[in-house]
Coordinates of C-alpha atoms in Angstrom, one line a residue:
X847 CA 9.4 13.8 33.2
X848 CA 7.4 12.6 29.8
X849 CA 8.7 14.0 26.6
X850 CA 5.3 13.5 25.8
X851 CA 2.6 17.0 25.7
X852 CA -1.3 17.1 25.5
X853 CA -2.1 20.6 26.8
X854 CA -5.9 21.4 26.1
X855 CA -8.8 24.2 26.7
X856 CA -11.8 25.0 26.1
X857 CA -14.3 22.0 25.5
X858 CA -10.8 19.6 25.5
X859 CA -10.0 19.9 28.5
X860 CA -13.5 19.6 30.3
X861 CA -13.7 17.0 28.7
X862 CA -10.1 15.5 29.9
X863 CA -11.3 16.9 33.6
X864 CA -14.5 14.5 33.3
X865 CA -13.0 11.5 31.1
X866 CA -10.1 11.2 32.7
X867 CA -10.7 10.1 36.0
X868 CA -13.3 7.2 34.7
X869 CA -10.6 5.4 32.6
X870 CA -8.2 5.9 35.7
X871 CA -10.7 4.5 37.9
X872 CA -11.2 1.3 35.3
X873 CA -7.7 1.5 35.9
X874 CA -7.8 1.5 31.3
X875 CA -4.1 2.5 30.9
X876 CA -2.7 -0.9 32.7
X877 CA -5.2 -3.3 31.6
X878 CA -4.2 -2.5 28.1
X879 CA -0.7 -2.9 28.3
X880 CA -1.4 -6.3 30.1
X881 CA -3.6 -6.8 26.9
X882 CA -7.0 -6.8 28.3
X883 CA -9.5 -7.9 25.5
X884 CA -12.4 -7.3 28.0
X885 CA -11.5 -3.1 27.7
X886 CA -14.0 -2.4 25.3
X887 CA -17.2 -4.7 26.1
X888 CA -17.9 -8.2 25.0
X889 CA -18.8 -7.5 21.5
X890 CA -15.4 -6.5 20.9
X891 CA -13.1 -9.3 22.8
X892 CA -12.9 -11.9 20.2
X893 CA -11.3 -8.9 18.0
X894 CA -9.0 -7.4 20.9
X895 CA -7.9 -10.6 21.8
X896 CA -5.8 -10.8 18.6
X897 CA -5.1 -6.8 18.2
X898 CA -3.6 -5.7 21.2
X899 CA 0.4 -6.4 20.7
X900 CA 1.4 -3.1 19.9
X901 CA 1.5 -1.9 23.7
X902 CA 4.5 -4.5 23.8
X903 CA 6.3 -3.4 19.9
X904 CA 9.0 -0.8 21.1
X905 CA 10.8 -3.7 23.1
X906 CA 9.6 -6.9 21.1
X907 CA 10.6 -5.5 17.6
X908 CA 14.0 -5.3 18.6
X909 CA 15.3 -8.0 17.1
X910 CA 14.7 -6.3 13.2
X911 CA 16.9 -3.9 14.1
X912 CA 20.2 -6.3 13.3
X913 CA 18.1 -8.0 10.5
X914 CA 16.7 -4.8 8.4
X915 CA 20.6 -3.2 8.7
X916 CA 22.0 -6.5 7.7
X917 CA 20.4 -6.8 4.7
X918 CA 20.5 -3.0 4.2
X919 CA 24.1 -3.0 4.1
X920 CA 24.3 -6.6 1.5
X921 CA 21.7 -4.3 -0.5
X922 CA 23.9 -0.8 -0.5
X923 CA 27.1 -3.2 -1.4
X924 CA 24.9 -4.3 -4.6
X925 CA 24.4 -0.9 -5.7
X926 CA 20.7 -0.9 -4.8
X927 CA 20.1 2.4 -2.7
X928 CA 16.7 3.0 -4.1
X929 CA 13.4 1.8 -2.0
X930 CA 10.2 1.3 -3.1
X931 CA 7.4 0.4 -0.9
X932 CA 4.3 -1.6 -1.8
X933 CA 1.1 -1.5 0.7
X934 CA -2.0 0.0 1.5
X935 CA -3.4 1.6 4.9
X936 CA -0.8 0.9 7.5
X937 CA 1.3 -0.9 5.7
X938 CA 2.7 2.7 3.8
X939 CA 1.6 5.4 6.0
X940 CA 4.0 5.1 8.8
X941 CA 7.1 4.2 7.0
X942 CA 6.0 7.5 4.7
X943 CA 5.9 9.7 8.0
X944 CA 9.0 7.8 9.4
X945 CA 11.3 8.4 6.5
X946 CA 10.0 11.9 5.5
X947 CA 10.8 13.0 9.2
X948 CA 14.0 11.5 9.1
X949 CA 15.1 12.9 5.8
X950 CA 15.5 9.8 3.8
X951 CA 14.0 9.2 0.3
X952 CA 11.5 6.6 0.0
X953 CA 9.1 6.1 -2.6
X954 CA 5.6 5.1 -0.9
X955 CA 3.7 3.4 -4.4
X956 CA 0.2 2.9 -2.5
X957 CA -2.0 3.4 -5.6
X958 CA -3.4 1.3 -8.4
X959 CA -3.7 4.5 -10.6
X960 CA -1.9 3.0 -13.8
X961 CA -0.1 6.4 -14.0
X962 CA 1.0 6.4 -10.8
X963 CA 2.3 3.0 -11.1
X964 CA 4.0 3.4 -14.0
X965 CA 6.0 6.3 -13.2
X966 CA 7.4 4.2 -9.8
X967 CA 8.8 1.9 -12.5
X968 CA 11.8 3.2 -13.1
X969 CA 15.5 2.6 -11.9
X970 CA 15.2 -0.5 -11.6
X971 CA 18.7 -1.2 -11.0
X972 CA 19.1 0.6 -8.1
X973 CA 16.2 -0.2 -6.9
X974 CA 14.8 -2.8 -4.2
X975 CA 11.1 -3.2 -3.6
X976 CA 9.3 -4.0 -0.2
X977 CA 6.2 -5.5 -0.8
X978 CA 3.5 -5.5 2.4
X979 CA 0.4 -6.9 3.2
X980 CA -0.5 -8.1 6.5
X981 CA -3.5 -10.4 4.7
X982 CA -1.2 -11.2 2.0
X983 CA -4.6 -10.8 -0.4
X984 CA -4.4 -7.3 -0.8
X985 CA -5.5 -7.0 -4.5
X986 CA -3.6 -3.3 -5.2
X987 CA -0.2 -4.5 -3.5
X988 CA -0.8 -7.6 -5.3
X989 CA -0.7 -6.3 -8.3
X990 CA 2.2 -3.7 -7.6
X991 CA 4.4 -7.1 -7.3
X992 CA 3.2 -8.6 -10.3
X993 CA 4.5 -5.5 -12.1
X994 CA 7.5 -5.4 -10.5
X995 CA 8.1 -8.9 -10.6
X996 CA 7.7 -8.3 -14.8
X997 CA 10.0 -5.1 -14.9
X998 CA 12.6 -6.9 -13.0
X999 CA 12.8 -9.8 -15.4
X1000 CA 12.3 -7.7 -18.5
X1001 CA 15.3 -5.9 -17.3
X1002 CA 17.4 -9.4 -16.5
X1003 CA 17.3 -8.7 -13.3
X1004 CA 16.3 -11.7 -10.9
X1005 CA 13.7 -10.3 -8.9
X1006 CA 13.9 -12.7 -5.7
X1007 CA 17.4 -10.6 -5.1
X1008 CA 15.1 -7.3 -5.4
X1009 CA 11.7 -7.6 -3.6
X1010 CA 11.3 -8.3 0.5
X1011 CA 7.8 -9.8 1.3
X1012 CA 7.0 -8.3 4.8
X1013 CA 3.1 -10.5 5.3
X1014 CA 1.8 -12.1 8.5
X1015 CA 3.2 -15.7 8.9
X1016 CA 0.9 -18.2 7.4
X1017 CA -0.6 -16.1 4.6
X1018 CA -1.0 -16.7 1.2
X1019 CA 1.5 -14.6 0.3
X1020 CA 4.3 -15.6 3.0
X1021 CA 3.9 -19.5 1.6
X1022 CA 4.1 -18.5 -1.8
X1023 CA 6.9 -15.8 -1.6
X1024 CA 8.6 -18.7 0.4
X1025 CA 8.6 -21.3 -1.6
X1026 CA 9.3 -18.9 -4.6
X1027 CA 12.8 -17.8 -2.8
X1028 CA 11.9 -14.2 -2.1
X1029 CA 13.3 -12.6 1.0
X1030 CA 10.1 -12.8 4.1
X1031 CA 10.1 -10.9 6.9
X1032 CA 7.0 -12.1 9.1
X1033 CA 5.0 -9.4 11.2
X1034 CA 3.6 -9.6 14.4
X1035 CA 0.0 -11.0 13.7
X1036 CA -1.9 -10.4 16.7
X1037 CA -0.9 -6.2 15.6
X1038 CA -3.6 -4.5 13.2
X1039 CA -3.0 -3.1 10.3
X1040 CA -3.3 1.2 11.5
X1041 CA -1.4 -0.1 14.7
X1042 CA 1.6 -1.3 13.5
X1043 CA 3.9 1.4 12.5
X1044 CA 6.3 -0.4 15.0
X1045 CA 6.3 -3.5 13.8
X1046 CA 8.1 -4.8 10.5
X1047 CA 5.3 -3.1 8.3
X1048 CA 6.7 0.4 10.0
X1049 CA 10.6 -0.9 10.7
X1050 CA 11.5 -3.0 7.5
X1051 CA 11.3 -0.1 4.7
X1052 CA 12.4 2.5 6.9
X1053 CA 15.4 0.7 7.9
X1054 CA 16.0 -0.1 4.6
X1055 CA 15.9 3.5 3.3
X1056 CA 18.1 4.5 5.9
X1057 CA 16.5 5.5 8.9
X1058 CA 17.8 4.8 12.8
X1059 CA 14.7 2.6 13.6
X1060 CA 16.8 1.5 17.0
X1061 CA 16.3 5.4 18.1
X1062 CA 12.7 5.4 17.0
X1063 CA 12.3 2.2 19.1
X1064 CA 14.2 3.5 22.0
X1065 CA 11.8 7.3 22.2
X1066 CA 8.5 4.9 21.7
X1067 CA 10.1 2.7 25.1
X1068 CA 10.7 5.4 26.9
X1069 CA 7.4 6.3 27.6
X1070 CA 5.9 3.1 27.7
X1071 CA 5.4 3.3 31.1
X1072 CA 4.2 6.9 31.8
X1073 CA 1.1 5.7 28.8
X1074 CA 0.9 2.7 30.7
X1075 CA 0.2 4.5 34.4
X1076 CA -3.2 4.7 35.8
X1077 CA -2.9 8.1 36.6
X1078 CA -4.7 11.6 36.0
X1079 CA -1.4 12.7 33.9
X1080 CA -1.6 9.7 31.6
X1081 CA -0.7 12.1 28.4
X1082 CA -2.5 9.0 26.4
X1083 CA -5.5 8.7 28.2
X1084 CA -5.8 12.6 28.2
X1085 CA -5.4 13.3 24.1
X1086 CA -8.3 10.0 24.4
X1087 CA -10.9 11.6 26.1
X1088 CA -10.2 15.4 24.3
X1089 CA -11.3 13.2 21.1
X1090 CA -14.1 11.1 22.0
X1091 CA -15.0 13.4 25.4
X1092 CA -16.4 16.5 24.9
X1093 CA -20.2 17.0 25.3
X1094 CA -21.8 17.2 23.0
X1095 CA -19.2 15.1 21.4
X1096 CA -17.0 17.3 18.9
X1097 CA -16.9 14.9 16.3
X1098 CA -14.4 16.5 13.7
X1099 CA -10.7 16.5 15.1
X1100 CA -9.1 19.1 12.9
X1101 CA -5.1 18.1 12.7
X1102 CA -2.5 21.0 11.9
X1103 CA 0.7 21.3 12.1
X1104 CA 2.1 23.7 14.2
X1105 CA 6.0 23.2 14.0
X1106 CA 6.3 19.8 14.9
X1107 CA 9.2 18.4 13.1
X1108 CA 7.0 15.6 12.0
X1109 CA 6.7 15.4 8.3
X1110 CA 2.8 14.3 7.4
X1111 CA 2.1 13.3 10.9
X1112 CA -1.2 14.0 10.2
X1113 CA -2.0 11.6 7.4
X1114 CA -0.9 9.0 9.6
X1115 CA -3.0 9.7 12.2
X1116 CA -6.1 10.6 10.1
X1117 CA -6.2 6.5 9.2
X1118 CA -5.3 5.5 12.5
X1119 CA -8.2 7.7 14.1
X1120 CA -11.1 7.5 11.3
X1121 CA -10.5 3.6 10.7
X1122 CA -10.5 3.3 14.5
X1123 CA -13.5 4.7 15.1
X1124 CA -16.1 5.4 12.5
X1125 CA -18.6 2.8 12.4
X1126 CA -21.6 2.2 14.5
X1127 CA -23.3 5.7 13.2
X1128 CA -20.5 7.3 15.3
X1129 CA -16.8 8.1 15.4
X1130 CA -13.9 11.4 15.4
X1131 CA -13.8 12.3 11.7
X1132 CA -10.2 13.5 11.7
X1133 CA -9.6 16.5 9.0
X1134 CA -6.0 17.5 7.6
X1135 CA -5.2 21.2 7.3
X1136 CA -2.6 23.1 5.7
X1137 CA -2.2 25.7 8.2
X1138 CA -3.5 28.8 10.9
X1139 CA -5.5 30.4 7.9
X1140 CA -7.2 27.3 6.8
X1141 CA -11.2 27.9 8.3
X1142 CA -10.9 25.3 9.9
X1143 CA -8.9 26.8 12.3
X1144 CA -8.9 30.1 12.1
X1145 CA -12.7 30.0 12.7
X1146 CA -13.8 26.4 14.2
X1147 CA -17.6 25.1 13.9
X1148 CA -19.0 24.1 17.5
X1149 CA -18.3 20.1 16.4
X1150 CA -14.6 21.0 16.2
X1151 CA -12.0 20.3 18.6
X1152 CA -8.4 21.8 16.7
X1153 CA -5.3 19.6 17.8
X1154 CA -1.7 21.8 17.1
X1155 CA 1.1 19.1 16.3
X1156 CA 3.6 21.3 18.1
X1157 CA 7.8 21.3 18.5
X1158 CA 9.3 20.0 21.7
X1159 CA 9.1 22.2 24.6
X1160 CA 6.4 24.4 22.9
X1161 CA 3.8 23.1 25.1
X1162 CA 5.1 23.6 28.5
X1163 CA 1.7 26.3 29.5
X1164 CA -1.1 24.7 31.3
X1165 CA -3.2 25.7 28.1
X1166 CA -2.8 26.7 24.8
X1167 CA -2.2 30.2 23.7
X1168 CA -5.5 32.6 24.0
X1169 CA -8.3 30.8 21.5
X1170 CA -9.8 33.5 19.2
X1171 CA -13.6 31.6 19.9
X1172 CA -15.0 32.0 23.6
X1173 CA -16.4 28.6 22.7
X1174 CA -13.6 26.9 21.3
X1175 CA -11.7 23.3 22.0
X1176 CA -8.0 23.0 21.7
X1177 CA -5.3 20.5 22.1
X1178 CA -1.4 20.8 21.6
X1179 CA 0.4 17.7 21.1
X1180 CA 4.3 17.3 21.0
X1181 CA 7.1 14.8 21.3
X1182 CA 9.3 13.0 19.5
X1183 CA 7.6 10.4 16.7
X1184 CA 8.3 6.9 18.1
X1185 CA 6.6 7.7 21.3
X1186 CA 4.0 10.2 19.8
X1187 CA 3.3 7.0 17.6
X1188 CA 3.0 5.1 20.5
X1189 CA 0.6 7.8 22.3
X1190 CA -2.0 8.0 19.5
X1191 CA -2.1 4.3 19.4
X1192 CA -3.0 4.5 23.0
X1193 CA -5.2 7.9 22.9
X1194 CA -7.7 5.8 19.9
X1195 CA -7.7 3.0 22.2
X1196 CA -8.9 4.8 24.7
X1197 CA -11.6 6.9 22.4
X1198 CA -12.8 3.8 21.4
X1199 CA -13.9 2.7 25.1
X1200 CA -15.5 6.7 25.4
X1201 CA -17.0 6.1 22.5
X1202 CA -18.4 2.6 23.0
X1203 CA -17.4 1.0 19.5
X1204 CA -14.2 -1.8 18.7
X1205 CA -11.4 0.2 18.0
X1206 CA -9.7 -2.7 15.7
X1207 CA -12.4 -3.9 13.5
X1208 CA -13.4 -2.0 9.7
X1209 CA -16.9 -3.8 8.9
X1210 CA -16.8 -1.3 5.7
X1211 CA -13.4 -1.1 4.3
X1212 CA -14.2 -4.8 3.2
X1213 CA -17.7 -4.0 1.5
X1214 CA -16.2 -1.7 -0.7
X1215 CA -13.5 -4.7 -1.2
X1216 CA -16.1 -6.6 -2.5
X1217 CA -17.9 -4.3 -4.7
X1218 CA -15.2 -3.6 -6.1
X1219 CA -14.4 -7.0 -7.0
X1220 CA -17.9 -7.8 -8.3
X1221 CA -17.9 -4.5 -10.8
X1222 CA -14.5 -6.2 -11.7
X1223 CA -16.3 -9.5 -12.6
X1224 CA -19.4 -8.1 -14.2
X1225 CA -16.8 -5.5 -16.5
X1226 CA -16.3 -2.4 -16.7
X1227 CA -18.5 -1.7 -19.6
X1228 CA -21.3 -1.6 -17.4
X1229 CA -20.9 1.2 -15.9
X1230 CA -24.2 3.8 -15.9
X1231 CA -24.6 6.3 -18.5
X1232 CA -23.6 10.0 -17.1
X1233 CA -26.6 12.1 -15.9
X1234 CA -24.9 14.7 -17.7
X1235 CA -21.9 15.8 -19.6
X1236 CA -20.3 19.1 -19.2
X1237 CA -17.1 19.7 -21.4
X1238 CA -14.6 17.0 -20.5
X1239 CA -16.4 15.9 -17.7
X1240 CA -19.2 13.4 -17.2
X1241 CA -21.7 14.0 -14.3
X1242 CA -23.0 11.0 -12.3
X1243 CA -25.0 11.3 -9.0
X1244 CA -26.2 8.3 -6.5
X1245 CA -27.4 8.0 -3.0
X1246 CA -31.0 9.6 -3.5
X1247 CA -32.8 11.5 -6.2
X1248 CA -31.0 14.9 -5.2
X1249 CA -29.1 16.4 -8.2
X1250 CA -32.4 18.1 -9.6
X1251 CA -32.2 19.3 -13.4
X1252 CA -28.3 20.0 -13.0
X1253 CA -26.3 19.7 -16.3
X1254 CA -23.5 21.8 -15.2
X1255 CA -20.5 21.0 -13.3
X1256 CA -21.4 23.8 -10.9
X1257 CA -25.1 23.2 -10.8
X1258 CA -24.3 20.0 -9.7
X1259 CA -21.8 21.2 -6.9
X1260 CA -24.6 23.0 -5.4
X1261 CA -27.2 20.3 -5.6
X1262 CA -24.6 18.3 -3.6
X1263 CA -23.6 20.8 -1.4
X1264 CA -27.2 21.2 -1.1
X1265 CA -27.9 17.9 0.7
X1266 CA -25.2 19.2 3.4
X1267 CA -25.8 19.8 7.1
X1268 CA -24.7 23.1 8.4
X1269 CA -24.5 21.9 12.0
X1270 CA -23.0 18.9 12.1
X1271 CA -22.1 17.8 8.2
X1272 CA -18.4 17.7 5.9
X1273 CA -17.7 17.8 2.7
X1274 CA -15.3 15.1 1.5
X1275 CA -13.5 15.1 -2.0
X1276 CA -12.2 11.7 -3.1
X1277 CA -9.9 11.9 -5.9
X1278 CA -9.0 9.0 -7.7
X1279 CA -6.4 10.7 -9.8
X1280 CA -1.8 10.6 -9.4
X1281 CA -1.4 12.2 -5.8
X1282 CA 1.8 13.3 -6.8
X1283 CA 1.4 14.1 -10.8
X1284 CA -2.2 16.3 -9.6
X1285 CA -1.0 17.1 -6.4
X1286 CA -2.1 20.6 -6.9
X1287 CA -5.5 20.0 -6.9
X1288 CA -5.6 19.0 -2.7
X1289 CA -5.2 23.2 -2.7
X1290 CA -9.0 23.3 -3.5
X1291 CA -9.7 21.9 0.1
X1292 CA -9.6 25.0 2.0
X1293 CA -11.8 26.8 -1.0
X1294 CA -14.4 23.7 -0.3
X1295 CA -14.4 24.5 3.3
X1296 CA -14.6 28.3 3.0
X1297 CA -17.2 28.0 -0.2
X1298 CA -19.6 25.3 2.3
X1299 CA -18.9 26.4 6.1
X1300 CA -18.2 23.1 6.8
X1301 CA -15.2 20.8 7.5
X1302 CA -13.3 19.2 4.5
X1303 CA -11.3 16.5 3.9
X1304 CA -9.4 15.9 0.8
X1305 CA -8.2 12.3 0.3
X1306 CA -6.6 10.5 -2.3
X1307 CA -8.0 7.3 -3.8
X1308 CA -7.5 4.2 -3.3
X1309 CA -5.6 5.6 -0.4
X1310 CA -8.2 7.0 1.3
X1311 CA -10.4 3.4 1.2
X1312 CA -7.8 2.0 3.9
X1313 CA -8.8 5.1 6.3
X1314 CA -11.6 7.7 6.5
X1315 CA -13.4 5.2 3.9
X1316 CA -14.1 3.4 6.7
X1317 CA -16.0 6.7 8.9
X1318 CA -17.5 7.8 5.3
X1319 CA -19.7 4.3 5.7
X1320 CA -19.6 3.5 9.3
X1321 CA -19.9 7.0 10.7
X1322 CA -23.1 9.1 11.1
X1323 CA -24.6 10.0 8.2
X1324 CA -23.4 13.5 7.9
X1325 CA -21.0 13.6 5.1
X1326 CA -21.2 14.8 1.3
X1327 CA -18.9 13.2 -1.0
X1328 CA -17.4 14.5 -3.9
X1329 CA -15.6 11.8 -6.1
X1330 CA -13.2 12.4 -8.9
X1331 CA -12.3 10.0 -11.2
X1332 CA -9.9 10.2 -14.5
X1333 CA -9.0 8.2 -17.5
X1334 CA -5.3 7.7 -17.4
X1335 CA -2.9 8.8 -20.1
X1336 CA -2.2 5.4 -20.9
X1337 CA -3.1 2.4 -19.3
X1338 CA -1.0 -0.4 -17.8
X1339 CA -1.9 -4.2 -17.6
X1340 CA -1.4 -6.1 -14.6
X1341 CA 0.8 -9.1 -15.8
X1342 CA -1.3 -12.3 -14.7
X1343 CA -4.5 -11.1 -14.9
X1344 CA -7.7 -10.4 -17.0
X1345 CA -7.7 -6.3 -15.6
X1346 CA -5.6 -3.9 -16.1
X1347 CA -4.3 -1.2 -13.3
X1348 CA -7.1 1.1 -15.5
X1349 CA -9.8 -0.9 -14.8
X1350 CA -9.1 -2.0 -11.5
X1351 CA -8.5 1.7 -10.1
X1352 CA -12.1 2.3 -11.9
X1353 CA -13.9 -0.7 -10.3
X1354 CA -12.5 0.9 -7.1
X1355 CA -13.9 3.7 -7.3
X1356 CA -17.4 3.1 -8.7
X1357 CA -17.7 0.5 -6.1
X1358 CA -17.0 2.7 -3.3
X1359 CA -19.6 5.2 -4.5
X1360 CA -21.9 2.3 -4.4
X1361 CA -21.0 1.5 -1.3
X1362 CA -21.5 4.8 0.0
X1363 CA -24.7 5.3 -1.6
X1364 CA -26.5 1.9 -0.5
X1365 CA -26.1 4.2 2.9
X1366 CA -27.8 6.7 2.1
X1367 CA -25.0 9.0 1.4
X1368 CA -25.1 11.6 -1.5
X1369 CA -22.4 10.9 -4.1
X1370 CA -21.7 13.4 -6.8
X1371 CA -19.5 11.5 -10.0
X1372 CA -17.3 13.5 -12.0
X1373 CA -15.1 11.7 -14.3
X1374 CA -12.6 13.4 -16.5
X1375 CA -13.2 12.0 -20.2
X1376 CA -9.6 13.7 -20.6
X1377 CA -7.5 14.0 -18.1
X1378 CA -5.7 17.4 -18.6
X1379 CA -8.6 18.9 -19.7
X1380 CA -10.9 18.4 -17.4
X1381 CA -9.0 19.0 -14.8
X1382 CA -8.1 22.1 -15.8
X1383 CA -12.2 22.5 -15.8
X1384 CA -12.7 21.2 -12.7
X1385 CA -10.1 23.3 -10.9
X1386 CA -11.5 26.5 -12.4
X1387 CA -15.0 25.5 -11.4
X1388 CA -13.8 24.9 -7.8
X1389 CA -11.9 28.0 -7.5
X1390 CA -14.7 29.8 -8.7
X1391 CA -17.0 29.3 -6.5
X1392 CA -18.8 31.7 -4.5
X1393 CA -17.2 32.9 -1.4
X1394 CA -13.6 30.6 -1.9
X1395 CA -11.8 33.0 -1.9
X1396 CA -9.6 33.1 1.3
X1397 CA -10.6 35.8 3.8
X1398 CA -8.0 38.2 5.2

């Protein structure tokens, strides 16, 4: 028996009743694990040819298990206990959900907020830092190194004994980090980015940090082949077509936890899911909630499917619990994380053929890439005059002529929330600010949803960039986007180069809103001309707003 659990109702499981058979019939499940680049039409093969690696991970990465603990155990004799971790998208999301779930403290630094950065700057002693990019260009872990790198010599402290290069064999970074003497631990290449949680990217800080990655291995193996069967209880191919199935196609996947065990399951999925699969004016928009009371799901829109991340053994119904909506669509999801890993990999793959797009390309994660690297060029300084300015808070608005005569930070809420579809649109707040210094203000995301009557998702920038970024661009043209931007307490430069961590995060962010509004989408601006301030502002504006306040 599977330890594995997709239980739907509702619209979920017609649509696992209708989907199903068709990718059993195209006999899906086996033709990926043979790595099939043909699964997903000719469009997408040269792509898939050189993605599809992860069905093979929970028995090929065996061999780090020996490495990561040898070098664990030289590191622990030194006195260095402390991890850091280095990366963007893939590279920090998984090892985040694998050592939160395990217990183990690891410090995920996947920010260029000069704050942010700062403050993981510490300890340096104890401290050893794993620095991943599968490209080995990746400007924000690039410049993570050179600030460790800086620290770490400052201190007398030689840092090719204290950073681990985990990069795709070949790139620029493996060369150089080679022939400077730091440690390299190659990835599989032919594994992207969102997909390779087992691979070193996943395996090589978690080990470090402490975590049994042999036992996360062996649960993801032992339901390789039930994920791999070409058969109607496929627990993969059925959480596939509950996504990307239903009819009309329930394009927001609301994610909750449910007792799971998992710690920030969720976030991990959200990349794998919205960088998957928004692009072609399509895709399943995955949203993050808190809880049961969240709207969300305590009263789901007709575009909703809700997905409980449940505890082992909770599932074992033929349906969920009684929905509260006659028209409702419901999945529950458990098992243990290495295979759950494993299954979600499988279930977007299989979304992606429902859905008709490449599930391993992100044609718009690069264009803001480049914007942001132009605004970077050109200088800051040239940035637009605000529209308006209300208290500490400057007011900006792009993506059409929509913000009106609105010199208020409310006014201009409404205009945007104004441009919003109340069938089929979301709201999505992108806050460029210290995710765990202004972690407080994610709590305004259920008040958004309540306030609109629409899905909301609340993402952290430049986080966010490596995963729903990608669904905000390529995705239909639904959303309403809500930036927040800061200026930092105090700046940091980034040793080697003419920008600072300031004006990088800042070049990130305007270009992404530039990005977003060269598609048509409606971008509201608000940048915090001090940071505690407005805040504080912008919190009580939010909170304010009529009809937030949480319904019994």
């Amino acid at each position: 028996m599977s330890a594995l659990g997709v239980v739907a109702s509702g619209a979920a499981a017609d649509a696992i009743a209708s989907k199903v058979p068709e990718l059993v019939e195209a006999q899906f499940a086996s033709h990926l694990f043979a790595q099939d680049a043909t699964l997903w039409g000719p469009d997408a093969e040269s792509e898939a040819a050189i993605r599809l690696s992860w069905v093979n991970l929970p028995r090929s990465s065996r061999p780090l298990v020996g490495e990561v603990a040898a070098l664990r155990d030289q590191l622990r004799a030194e006195g260095v206990d402390r991890v850091v971790l280095c990366g963007m998208g893939g590279s920090s999301l998984a090892p985040e959900v694998i050592c939160a779930t395990a217990g183990v403290d690891l410090v995920v630094l996947d920010s260029s907020q000069p704050d942010m950065v700062r403050d993981a700057i510490t300890d340096l002693e104890r401290t050893v830092v794993v620095v991943s990019s599968k490209s080995g260009s990746t400007v924000e872990t690039d410049s993570q190194r050179r600030a460790f790198q800086a620290a770490f010599s400052e201190k007398g402290i030689d840092p090719t004994t204290r950073i681990v290069v985990v990069t795709d064999p070949g790139s620029p970074l493996d060369e150089q980090s080679r022939a400077d003497g730091y440690r390299v631990v190659n990835a599989d290449p032919n594994v992207g980015g969102r997909y390779s949680a087992l691979t070193a990217f996943g395996l090589v800080p978690s080990g470090l940090a402490g975590v049994d990655i042999e036992s996360l291995l062996d649960d993801a193996e032992a339901v390789a082949d039930v994920l791999s069967a070409d058969d109607d209880a496929n627990p993969g191919l059925r959480l596939g077509a509950a996504m990307a199935g239903t009819d009309p196609l329930r394009d927001k996947l609301v994610l909750v936890d449910a007792g799971s065990g998992i710690v920030g399951f969720a976030d991990w999925a959200e990349q794998l899911i919205a960088e998957s699969t928004g692009k072609q004016g399509t895709g399943i928009l995955p949203v993050v909630v808190g809880g049961e009371d969240d709207p969300e799901v305590a009263r789901p829109a007709a575009d909703v499917t809700v997905v409980r991340l449940v505890g082992e053994g909770d599932d074992d119904s033929d349906s969920p619990g009684e929905p509260v909506h006659a028209d409702h669509s419901t999945v529950e999801v458990s098992g243990p994380l290495g295979a759950q890993l494993l299954l979600w990999e499988v279930a977007t793959a299989a979304a992606g053929r429902l859905l008709g797009i490449d599930p391993f390309d992100q044609p718009d994660v690069e264009s803001a890439k480049k914007a942001a690297r132009t605004l970077l060029d050109q200088g800051m300084g040239s940035a637009d005059a605000p529209a308006a300015t209300d208290g500490a808070i400057e007011i900006r608005a792009l993506g059409g002529d929509w913000l009106g005569g609105a010199t208020t930070v409310p006014d201009a809420l409404a205009a945007l929330f104004g441009q919003l579809d109340a069938q089929r649109g979301y709201v999505a707040v992108m806050a460029y600010l210290d995710r765990l210094a202004d972690a407080d203000l994610a709590s305004v995301r259920p008040v958004l949803a309540r306030h609109t009557g629409r899905p909301t998702t609340f993402g952290w920038g430049p986080r966010f960039l490596h995963s729903t970024g990608q669904f905000h661009k390529g995705g239909p043209a639904t959303g309403v986007y809500l930036q927040v931007t800061t200026e930092p307490h105090e700046d940091l430069a980034v040793p080697g180069r003419e920008f600072s961590f300031g004006d990088f995060v800042a070049a990130q962010a305007a270009g992404d809103a530039q990005v977003l509004a060269e598609h048509g989408r409606p971008v509201l601006r608000l940048h915090l001309t001090d940071h505690d301030a407005g805040l504080t502002q912008l919190s009580a504006v939010l909170r304010g707003l009529p009809g937030a306040e949480a319904t019994a």
